[in-house]
PDB file of C-alpha atoms and ligand atoms in Angstrom:
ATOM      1  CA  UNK A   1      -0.486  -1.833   2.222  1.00 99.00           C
ATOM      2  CA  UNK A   2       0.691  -4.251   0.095  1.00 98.00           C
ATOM      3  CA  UNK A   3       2.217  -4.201  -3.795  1.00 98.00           C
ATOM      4  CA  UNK A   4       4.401  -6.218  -5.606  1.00 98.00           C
ATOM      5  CA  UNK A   5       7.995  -4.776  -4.992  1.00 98.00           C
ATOM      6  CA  UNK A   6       7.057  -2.598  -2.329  1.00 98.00           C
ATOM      7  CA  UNK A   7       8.917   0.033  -3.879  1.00 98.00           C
ATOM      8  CA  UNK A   8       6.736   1.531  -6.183  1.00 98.00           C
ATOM      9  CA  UNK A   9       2.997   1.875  -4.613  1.00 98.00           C
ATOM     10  CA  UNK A  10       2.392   0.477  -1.172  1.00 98.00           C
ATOM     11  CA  UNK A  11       5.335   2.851   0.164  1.00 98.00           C
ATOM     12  CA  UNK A  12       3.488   5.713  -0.754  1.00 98.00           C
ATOM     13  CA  UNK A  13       0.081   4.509   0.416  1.00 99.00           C
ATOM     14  CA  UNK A  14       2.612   3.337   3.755  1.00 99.00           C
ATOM     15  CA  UNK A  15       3.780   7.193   3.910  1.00 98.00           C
ATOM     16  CA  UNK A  16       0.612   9.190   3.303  1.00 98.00           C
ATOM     17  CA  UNK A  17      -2.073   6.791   5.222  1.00 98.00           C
ATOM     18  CA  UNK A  18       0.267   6.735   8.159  1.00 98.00           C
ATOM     19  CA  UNK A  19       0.889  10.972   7.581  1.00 98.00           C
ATOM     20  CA  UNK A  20      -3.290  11.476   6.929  1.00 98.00           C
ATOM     21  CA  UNK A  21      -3.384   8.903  10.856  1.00 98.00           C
ATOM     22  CA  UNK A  22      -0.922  10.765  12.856  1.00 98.00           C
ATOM     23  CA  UNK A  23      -2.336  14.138  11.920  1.00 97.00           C
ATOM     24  CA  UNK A  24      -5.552  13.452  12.793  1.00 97.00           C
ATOM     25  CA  UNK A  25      -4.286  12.078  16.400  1.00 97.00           C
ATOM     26  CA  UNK A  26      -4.805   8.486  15.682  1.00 98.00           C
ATOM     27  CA  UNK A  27      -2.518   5.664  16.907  1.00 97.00           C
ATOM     28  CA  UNK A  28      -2.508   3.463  13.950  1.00 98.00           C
ATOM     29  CA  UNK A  29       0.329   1.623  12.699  1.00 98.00           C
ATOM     30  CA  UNK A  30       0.763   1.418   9.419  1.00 98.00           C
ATOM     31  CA  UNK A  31       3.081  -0.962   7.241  1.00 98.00           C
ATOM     32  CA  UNK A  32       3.636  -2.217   3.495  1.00 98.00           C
ATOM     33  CA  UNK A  33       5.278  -5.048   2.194  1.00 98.00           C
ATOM     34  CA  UNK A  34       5.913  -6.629  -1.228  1.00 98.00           C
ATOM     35  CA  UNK A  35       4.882 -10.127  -2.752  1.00 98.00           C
ATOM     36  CA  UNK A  36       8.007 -10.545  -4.301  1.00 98.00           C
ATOM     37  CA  UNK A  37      11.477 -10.317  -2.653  1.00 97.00           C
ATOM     38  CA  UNK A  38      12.797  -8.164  -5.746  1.00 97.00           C
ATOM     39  CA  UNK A  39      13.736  -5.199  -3.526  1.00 98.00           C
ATOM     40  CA  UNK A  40      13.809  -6.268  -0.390  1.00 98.00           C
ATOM     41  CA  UNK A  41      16.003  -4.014   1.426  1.00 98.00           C
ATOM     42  CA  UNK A  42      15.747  -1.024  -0.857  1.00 98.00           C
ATOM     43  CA  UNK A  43      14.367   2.582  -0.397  1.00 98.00           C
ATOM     44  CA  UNK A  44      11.372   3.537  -2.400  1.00 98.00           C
ATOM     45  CA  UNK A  45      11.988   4.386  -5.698  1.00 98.00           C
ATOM     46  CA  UNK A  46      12.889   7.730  -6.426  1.00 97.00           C
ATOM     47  CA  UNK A  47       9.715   9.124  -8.142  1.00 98.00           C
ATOM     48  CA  UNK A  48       7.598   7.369  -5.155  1.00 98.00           C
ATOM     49  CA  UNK A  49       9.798   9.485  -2.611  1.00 98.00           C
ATOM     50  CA  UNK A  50       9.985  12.869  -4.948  1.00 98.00           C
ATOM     51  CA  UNK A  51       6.025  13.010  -5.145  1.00 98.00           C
ATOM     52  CA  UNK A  52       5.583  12.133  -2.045  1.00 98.00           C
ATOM     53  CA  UNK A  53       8.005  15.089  -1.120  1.00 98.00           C
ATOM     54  CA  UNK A  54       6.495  17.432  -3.010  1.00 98.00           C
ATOM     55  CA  UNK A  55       3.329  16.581  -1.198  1.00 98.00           C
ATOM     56  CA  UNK A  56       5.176  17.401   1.986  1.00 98.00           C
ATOM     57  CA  UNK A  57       5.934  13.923   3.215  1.00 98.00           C
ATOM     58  CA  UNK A  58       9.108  11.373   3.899  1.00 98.00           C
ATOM     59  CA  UNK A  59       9.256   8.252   2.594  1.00 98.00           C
ATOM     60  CA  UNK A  60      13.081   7.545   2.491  1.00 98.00           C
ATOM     61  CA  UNK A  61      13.185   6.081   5.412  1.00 98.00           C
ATOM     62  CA  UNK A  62      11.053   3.011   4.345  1.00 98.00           C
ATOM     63  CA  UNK A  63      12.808  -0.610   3.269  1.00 98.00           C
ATOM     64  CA  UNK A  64      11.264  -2.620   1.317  1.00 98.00           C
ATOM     65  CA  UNK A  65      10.102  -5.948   2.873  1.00 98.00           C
ATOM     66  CA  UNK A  66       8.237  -9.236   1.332  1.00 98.00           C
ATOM     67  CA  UNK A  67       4.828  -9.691   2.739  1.00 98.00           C
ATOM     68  CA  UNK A  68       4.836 -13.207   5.559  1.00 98.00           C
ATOM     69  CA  UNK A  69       1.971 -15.011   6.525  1.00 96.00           C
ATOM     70  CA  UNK A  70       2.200 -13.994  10.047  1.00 96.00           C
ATOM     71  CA  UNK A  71       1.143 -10.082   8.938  1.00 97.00           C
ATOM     72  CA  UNK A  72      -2.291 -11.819   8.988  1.00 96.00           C
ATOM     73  CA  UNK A  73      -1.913 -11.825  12.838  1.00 95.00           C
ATOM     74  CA  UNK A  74      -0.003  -8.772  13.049  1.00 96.00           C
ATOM     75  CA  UNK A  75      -2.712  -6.307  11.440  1.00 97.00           C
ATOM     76  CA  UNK A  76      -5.739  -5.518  11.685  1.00 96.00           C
ATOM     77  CA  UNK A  77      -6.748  -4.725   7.494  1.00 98.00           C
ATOM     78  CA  UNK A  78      -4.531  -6.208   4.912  1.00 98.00           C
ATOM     79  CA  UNK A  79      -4.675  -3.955   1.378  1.00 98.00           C
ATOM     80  CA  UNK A  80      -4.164  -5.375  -1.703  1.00 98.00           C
ATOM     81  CA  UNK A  81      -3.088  -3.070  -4.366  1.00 98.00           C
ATOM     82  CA  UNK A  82      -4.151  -5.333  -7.527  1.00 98.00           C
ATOM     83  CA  UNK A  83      -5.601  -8.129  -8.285  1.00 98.00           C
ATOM     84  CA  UNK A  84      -2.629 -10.305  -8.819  1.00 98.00           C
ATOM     85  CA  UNK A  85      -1.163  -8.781  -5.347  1.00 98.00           C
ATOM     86  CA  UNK A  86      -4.461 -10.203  -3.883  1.00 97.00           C
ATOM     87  CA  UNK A  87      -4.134 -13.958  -5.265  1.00 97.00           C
ATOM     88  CA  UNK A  88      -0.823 -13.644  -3.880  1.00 97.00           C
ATOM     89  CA  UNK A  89      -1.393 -12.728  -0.550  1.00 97.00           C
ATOM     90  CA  UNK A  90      -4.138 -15.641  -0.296  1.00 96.00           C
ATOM     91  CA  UNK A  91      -1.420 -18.022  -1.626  1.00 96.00           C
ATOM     92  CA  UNK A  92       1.434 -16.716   1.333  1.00 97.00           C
ATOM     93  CA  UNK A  93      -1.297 -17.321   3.724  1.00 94.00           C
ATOM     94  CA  UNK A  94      -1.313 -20.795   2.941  1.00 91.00           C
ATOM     95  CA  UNK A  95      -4.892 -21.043   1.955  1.00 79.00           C
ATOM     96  CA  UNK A  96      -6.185 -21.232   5.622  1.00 81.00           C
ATOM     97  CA  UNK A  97      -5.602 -17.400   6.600  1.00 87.00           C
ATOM     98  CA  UNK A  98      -8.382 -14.708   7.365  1.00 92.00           C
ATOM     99  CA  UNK A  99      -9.122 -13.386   3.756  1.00 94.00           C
ATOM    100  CA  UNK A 100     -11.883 -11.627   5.666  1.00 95.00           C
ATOM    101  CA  UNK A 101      -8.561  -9.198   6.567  1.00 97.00           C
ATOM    102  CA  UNK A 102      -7.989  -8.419   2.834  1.00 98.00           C
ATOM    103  CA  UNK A 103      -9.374  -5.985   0.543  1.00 98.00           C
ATOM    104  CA  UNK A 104      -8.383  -4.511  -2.927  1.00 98.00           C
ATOM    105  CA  UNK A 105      -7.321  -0.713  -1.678  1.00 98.00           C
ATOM    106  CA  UNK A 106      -9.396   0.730  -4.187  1.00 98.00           C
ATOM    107  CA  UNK A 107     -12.509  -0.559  -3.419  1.00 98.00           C
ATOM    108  CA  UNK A 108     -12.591   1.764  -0.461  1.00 98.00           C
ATOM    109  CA  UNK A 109     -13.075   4.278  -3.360  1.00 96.00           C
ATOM    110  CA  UNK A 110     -15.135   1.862  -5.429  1.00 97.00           C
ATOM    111  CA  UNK A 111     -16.605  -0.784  -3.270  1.00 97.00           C
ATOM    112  CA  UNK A 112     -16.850  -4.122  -4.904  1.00 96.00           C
ATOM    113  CA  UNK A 113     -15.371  -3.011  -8.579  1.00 98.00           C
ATOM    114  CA  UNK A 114     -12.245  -4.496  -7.454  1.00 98.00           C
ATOM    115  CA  UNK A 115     -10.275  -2.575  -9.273  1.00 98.00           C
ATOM    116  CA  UNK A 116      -6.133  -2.322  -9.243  1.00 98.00           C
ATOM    117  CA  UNK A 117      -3.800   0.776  -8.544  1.00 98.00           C
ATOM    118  CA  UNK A 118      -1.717   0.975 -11.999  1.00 97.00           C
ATOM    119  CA  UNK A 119       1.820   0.137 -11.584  1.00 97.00           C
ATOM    120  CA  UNK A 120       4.004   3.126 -12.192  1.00 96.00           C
ATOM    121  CA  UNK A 121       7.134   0.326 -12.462  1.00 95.00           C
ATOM    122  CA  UNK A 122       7.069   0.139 -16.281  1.00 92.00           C
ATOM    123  CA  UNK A 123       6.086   3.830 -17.222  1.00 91.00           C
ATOM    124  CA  UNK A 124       8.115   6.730 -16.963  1.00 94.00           C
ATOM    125  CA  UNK A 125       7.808   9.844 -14.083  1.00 95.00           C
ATOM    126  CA  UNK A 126       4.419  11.301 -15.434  1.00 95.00           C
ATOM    127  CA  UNK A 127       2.723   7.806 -14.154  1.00 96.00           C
ATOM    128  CA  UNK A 128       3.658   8.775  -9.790  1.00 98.00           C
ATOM    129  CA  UNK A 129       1.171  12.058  -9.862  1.00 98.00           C
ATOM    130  CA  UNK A 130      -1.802   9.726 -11.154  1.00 98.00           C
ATOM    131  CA  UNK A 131      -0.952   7.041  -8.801  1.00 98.00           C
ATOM    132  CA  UNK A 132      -0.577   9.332  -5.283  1.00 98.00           C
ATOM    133  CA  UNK A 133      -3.988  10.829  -6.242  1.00 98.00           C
ATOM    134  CA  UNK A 134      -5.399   7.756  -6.247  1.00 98.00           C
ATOM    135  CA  UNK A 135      -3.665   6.837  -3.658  1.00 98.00           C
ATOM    136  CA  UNK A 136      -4.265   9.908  -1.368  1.00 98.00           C
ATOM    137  CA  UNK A 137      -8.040  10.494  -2.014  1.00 98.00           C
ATOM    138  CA  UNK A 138      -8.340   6.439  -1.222  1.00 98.00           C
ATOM    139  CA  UNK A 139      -6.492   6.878   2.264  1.00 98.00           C
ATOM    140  CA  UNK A 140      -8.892  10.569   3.006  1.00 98.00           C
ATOM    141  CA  UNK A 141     -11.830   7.811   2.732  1.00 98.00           C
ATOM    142  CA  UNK A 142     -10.209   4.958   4.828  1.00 98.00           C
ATOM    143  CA  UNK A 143      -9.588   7.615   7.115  1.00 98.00           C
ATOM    144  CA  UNK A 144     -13.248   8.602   7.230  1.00 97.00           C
ATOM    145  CA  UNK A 145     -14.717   5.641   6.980  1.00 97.00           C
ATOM    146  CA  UNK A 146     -12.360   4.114  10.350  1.00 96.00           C
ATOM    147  CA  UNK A 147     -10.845   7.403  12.041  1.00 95.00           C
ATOM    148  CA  UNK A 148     -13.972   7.674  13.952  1.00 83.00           C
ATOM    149  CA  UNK A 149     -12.256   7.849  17.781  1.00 58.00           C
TER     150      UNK A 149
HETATM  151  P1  4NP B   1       5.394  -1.904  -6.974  1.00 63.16           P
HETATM  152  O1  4NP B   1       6.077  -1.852  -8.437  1.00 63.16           O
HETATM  153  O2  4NP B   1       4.740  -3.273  -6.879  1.00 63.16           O
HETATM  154  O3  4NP B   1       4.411  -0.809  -7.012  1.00 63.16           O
HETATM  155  O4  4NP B   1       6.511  -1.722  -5.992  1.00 63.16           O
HETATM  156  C1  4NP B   1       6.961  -2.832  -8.889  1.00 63.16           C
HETATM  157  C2  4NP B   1       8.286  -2.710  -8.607  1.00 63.16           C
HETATM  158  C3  4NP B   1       9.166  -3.670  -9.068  1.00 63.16           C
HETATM  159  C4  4NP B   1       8.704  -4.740  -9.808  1.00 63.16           C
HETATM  160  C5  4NP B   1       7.358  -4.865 -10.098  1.00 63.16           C
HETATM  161  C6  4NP B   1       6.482  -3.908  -9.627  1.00 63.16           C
HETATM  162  N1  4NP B   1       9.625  -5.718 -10.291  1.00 63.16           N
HETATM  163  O5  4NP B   1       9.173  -6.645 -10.986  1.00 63.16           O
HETATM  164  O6  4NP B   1      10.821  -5.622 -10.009  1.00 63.16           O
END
């Protein structure tokens, strides 16, 4: 899962795909990283971790990380949560890595329309509830769609 800052968006896609995995017995390991280094090292911001809470699951525990070229060997399904997010991962990768890997996260919802999670970064608390139902009913499909065992 994989935003700009990894504070904001992929922690909470990070925190409810992995919660939505484990509950349904799967072994999946899920991660998120950032495209910038802005953060690296922080927690998730505060309104990513209270509506996540409230929704009955821990974040706080994450760090924020910047997104390397070798995640394209270590996973499986890279998610890109907008569009500029998906340029950059293309660009880390050098040009030469599987792009077959990467998808816009919301086109699990909407295949193809390539569409982009809004960034809750430069609005105020209201913006997190919108986001994690996004978010969560995206992650219920990926979970369909590959939780077959
Ligand atoms: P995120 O939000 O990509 O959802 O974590 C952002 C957080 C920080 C910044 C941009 C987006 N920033 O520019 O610091």
């Amino acid at each position: 899962m994989v935003c700009l800052g990894n504070i904001c968006r992929s922690p909470i896609a990070e925190g409810v795909m992995q919660h939505k995995a484990n509950a349904a017995g799967l072994d999946w390991i899920i991660d998120s990283a950032g495209t910038n280094s802005y953060h690296t090292g922080e927690a998730p911001h505060r309104h990513s971790q209270a509506i996540c809470k409230a929704n009955g699951i821990d974040i706080s525990d994450q760090r924020a990380r910047k997104f390397v070229a070798s995640d394209f060997e270590s996973y499986d399904k890279i998610y890109a949560m907008a569009g500029d997010v998906y340029l950059e991962i293309n660009r880390i990768g050098g040009g030469h890595a599987d792009m077959r890997k990467v998808d816009y996260f919301l086109n699990e919802l909407e295949p193809g329309a390539n569409a982009s999670v809004p960034d809750p970064w430069y609005g105020n608390e209201d913006g997190y509830e919108p986001v994690y139902d996004m978010i969560n009913a995206t992650c219920e499909k990926i979970l369909s769609k590959y939780g077959n065992k």
